[in-house]
mmCIF file of C-alpha atoms and ligand atoms in Angstrom:
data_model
loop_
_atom_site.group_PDB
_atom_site.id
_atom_site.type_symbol
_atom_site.label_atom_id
_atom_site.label_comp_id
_atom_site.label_asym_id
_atom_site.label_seq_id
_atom_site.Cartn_x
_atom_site.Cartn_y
_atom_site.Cartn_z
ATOM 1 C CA UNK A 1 0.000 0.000 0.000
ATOM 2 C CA UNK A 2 1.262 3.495 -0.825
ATOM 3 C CA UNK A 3 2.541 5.530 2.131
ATOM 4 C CA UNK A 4 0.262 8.961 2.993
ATOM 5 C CA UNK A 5 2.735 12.794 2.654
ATOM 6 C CA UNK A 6 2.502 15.262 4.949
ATOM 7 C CA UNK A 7 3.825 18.566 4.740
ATOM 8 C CA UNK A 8 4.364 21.269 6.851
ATOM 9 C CA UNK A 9 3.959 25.520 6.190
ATOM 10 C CA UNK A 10 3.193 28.422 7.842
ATOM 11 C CA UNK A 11 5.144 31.643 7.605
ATOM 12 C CA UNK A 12 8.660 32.519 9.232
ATOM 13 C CA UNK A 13 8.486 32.056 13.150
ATOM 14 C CA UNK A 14 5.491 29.734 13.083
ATOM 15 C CA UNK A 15 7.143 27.061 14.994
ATOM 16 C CA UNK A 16 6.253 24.242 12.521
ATOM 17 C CA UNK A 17 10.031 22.948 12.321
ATOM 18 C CA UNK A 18 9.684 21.745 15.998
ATOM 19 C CA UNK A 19 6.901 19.642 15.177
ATOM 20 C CA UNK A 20 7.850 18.085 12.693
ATOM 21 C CA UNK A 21 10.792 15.585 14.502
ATOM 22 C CA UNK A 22 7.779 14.951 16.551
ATOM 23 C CA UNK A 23 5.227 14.021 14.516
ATOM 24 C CA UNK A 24 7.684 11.653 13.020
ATOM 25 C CA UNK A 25 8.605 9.669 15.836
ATOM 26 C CA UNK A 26 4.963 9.615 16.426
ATOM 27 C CA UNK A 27 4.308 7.640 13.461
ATOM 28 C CA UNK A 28 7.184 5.741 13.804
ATOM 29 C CA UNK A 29 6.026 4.151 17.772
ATOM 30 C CA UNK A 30 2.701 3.424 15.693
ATOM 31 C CA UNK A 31 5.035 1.038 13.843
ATOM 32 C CA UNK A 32 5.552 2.669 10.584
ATOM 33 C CA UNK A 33 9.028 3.923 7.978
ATOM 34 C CA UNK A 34 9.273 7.682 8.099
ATOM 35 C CA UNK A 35 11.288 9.551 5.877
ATOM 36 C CA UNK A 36 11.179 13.118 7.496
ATOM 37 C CA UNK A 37 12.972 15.552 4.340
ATOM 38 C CA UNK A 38 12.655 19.298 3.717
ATOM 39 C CA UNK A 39 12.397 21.792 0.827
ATOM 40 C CA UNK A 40 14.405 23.936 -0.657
ATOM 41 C CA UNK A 41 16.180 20.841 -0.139
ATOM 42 C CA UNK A 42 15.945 16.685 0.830
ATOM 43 C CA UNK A 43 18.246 15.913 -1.893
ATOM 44 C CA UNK A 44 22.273 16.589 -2.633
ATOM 45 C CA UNK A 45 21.034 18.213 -5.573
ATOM 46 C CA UNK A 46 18.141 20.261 -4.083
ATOM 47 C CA UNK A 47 20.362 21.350 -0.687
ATOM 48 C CA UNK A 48 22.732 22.784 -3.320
ATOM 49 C CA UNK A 49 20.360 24.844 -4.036
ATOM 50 C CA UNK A 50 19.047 25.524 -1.468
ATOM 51 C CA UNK A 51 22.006 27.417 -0.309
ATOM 52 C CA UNK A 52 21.839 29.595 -3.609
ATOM 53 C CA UNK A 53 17.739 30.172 -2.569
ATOM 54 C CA UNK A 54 18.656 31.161 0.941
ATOM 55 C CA UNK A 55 21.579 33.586 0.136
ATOM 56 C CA UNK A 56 21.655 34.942 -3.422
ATOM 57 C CA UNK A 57 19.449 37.422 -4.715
ATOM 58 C CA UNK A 58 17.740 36.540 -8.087
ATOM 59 C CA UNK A 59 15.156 37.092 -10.442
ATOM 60 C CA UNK A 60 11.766 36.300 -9.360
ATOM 61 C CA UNK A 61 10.685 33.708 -12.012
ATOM 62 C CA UNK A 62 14.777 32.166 -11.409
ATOM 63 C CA UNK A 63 13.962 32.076 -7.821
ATOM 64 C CA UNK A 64 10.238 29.663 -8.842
ATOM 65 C CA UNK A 65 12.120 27.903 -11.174
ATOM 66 C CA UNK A 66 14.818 26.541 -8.839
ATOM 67 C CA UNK A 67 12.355 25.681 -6.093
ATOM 68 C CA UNK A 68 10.295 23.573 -8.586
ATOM 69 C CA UNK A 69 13.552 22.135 -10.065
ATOM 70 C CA UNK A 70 14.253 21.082 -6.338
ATOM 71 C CA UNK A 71 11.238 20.074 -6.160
ATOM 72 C CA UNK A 72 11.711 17.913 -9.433
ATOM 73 C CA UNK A 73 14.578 16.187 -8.075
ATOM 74 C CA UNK A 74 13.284 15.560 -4.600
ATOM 75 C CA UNK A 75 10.141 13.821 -5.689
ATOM 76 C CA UNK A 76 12.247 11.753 -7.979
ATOM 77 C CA UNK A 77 15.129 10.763 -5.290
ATOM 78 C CA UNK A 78 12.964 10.880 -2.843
ATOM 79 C CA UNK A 79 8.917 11.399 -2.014
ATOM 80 C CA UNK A 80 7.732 9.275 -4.878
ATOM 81 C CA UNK A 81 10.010 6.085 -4.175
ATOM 82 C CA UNK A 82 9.275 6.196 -0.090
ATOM 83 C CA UNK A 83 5.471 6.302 -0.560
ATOM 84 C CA UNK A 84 5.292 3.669 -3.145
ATOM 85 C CA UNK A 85 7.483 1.430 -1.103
ATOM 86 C CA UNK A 86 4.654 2.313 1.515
ATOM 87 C CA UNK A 87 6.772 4.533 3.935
ATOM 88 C CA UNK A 88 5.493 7.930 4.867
ATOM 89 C CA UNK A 89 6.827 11.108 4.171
ATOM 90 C CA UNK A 90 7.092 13.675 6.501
ATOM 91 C CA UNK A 91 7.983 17.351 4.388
ATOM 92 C CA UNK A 92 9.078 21.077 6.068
ATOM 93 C CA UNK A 93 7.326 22.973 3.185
ATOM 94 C CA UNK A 94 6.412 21.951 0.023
ATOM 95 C CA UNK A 95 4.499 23.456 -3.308
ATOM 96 C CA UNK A 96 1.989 25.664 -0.782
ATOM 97 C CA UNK A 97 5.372 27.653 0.776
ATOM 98 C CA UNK A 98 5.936 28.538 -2.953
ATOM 99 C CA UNK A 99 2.097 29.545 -3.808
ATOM 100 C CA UNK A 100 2.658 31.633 -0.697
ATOM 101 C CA UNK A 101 5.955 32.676 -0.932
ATOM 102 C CA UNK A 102 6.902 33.566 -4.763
ATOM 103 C CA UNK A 103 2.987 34.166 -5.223
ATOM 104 C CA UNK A 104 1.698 36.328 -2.188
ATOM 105 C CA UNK A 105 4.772 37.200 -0.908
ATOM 106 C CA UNK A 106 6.673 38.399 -4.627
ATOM 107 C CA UNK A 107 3.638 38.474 -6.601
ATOM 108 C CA UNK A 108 4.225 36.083 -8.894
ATOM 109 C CA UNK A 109 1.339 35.101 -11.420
ATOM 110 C CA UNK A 110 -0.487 32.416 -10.509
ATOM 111 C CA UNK A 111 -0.876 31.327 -13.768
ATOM 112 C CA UNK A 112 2.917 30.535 -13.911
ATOM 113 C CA UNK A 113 2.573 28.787 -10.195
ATOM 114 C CA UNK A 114 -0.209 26.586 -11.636
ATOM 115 C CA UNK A 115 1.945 25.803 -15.040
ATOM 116 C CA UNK A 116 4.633 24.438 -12.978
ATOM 117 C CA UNK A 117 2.890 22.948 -10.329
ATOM 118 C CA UNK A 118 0.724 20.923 -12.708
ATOM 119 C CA UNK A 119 4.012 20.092 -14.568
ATOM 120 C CA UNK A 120 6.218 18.979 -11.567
ATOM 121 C CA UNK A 121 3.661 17.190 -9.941
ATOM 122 C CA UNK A 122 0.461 16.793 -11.403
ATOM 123 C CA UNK A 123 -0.475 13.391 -9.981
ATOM 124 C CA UNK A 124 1.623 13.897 -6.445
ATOM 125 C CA UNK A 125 -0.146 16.092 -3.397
ATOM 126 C CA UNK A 126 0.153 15.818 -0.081
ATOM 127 C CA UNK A 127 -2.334 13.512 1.982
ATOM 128 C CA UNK A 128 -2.299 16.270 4.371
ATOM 129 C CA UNK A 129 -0.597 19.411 4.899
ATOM 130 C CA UNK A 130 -0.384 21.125 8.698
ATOM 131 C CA UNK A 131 -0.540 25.115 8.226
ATOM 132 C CA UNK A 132 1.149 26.328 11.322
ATOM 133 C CA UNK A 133 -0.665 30.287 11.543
ATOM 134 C CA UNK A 134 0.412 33.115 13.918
ATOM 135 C CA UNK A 135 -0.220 36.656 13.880
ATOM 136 C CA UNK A 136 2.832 38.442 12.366
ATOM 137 C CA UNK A 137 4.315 39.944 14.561
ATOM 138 C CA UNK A 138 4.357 37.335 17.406
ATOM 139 C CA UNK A 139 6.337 35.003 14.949
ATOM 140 C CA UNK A 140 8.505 37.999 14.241
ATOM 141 C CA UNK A 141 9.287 38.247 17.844
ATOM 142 C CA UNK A 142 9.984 34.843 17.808
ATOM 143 C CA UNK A 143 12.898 35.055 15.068
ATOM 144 C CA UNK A 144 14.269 38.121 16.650
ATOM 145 C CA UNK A 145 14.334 35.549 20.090
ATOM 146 C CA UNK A 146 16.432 33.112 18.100
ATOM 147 C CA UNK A 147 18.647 35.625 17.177
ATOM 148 C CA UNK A 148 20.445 34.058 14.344
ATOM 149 C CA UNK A 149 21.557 34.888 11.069
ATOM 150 C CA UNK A 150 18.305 35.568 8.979
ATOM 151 C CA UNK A 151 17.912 34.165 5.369
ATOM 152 C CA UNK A 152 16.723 36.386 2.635
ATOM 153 C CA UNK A 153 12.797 35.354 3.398
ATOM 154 C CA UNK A 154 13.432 35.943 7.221
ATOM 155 C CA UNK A 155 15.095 39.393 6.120
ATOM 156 C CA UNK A 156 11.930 40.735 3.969
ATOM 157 C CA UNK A 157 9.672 42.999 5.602
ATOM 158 C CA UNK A 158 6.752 42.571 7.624
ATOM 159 C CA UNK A 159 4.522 43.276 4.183
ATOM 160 C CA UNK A 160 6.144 40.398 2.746
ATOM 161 C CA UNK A 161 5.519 38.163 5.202
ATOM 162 C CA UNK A 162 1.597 39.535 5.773
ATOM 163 C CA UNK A 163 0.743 38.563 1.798
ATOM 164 C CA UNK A 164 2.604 35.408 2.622
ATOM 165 C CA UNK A 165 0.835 34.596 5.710
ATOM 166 C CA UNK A 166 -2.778 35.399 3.477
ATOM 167 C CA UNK A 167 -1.904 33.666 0.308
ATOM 168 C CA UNK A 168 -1.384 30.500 2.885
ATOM 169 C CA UNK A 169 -4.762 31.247 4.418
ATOM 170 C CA UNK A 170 -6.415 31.732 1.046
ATOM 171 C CA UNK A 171 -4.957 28.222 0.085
ATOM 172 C CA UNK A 172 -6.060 26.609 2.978
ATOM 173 C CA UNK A 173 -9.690 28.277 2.262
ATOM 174 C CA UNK A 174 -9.224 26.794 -1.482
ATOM 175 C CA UNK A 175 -8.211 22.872 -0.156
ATOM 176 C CA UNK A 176 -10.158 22.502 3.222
ATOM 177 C CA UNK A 177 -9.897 18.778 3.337
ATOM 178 C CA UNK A 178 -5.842 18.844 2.519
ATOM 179 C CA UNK A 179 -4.621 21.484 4.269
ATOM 180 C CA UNK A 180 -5.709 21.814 8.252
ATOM 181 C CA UNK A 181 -4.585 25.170 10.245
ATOM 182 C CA UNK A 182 -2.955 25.007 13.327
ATOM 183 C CA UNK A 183 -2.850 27.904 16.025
ATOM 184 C CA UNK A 184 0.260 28.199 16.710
ATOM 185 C CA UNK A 185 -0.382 30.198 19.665
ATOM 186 C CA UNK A 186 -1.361 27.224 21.603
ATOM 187 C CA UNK A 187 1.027 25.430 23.997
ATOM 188 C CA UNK A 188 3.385 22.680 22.615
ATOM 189 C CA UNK A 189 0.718 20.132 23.922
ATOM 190 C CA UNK A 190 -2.425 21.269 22.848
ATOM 191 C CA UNK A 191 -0.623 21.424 19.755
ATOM 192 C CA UNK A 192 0.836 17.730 19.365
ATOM 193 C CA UNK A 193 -2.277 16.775 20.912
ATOM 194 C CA UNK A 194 -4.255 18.470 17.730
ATOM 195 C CA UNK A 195 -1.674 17.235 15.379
ATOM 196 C CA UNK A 196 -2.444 13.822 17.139
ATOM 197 C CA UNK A 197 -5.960 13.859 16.071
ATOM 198 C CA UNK A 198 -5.973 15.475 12.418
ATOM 199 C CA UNK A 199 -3.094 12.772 11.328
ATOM 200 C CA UNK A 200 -5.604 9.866 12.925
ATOM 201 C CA UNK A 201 -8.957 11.082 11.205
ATOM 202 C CA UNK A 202 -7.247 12.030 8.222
ATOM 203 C CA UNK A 203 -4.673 9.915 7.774
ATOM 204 C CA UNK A 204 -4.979 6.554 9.615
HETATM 205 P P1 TYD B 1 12.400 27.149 6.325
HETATM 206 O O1 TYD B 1 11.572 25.929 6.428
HETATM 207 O O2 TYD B 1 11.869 28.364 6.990
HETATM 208 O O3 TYD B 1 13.862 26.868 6.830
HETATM 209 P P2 TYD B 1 14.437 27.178 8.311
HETATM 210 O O4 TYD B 1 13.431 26.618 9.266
HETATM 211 O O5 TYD B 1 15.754 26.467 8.300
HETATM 212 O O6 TYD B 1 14.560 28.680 8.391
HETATM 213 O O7 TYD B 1 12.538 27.410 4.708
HETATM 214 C C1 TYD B 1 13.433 28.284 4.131
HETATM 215 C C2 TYD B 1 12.783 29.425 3.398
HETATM 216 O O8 TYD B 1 12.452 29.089 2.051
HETATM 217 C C3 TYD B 1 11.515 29.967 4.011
HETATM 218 O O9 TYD B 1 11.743 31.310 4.398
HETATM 219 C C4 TYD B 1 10.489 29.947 2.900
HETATM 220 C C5 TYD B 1 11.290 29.771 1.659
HETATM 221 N N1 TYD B 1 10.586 29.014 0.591
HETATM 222 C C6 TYD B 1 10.028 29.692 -0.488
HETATM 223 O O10 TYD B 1 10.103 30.924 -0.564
HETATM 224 N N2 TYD B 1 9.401 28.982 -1.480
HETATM 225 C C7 TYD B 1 9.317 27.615 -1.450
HETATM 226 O O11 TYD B 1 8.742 27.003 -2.380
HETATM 227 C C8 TYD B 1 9.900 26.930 -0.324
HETATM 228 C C9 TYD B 1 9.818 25.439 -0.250
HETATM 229 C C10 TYD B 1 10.517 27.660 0.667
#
């Protein structure tokens, strides 16, 4: 039987990355494979670039294009051999962070998004994707907290990341059975505990 894929979004400061080691070994005492993989990223290939995503500044179409070509390769390498072995993947962002991202947050036509999304992965979306929301700027306060070097998303201002935080929500308003949102002001364990219960009605 094919494994289920789960992905993880939500803006910058969210918290999702935290959960998602979690929900992993979660699955994992229920007795099945997880791969747990990210994007920009999950492959040699796609980590590459995701340096050059994360650092250097670029066109905006160059910028979609690279994700999606990471994207290419990871599903490749990666997502589409796990699930039809029958593991489940477990992804930190996928397609939605770029609809949100290069879309909302750069205005890129969603025309284009849909051209490459369709061509990518027309036949591969997640089971279920986690939207981990927050008000702006309590997830601002959080990166300031971690007080590490920011990327070039974490570095855009607080207009960037308010389109990016609606285009999510208007997504999530679009796929209401796929993508479930998640307060993120709750406490760690109200939060696992939700997490707990979407992945079992939804999932299991
Ligand atoms: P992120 O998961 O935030 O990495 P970390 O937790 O290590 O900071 O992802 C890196 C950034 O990449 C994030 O700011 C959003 C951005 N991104 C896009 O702009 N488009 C995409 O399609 C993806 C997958 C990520």
């Amino acid at each position: 039987m094919r494994g289920k894929f789960i992905t993880f979004e939500g803006i910058d400061g969210a918290g999702k990355s935290s959960h998602v080691e979690w929900l992993a070994e979660w699955l994992r005492s229920r007795g099945l494979v997880v791969q747990v993989t990210r994007e920009p990223g999950g492959t040699v290939l796609g980590e590459k670039l995701r340096e050059m995503l994360l650092n250097d500044s670029m066109h905006l179409e160059t910028e979609t294009l690279l994700m999606f070509a990471a994207r290419r390769e990871h599903l490749a390498q990666l997502i589409e051999p796990a699930l039809a072995r029958g593991e489940w993947v477990v992804c930190d962002r996928f397609s939605d962070a770029t609809y949100a991202y290069q879309g909302g947050g750069r205005g890129l036509d969603r025309a284009k998004f849909q051209i490459l999304e369709r061509w990518v992965h027309e036949h591969v979306q997640p089971d279920l994707t986690l939207l981990f929301d927050l008000p702006l700027d309590v997830a601002r306060e959080r990166i300031v907290l971690a007080s590490r070097i920011l990327d070039r998303f974490e570095q855009e201002r607080a207009d960037f990341h308010e389109r990016v935080r609606q285009a999510y929500l208007e997504r999530a308003h679009a796929h209401p059975s796929r993508i479930q949102v998640i307060d993120a002001h709750n406490s760690l364990d109200n939060i696992r505990k939700r997490l707990e219960q979407i992945v079992i009605t939804n999932c299991l």
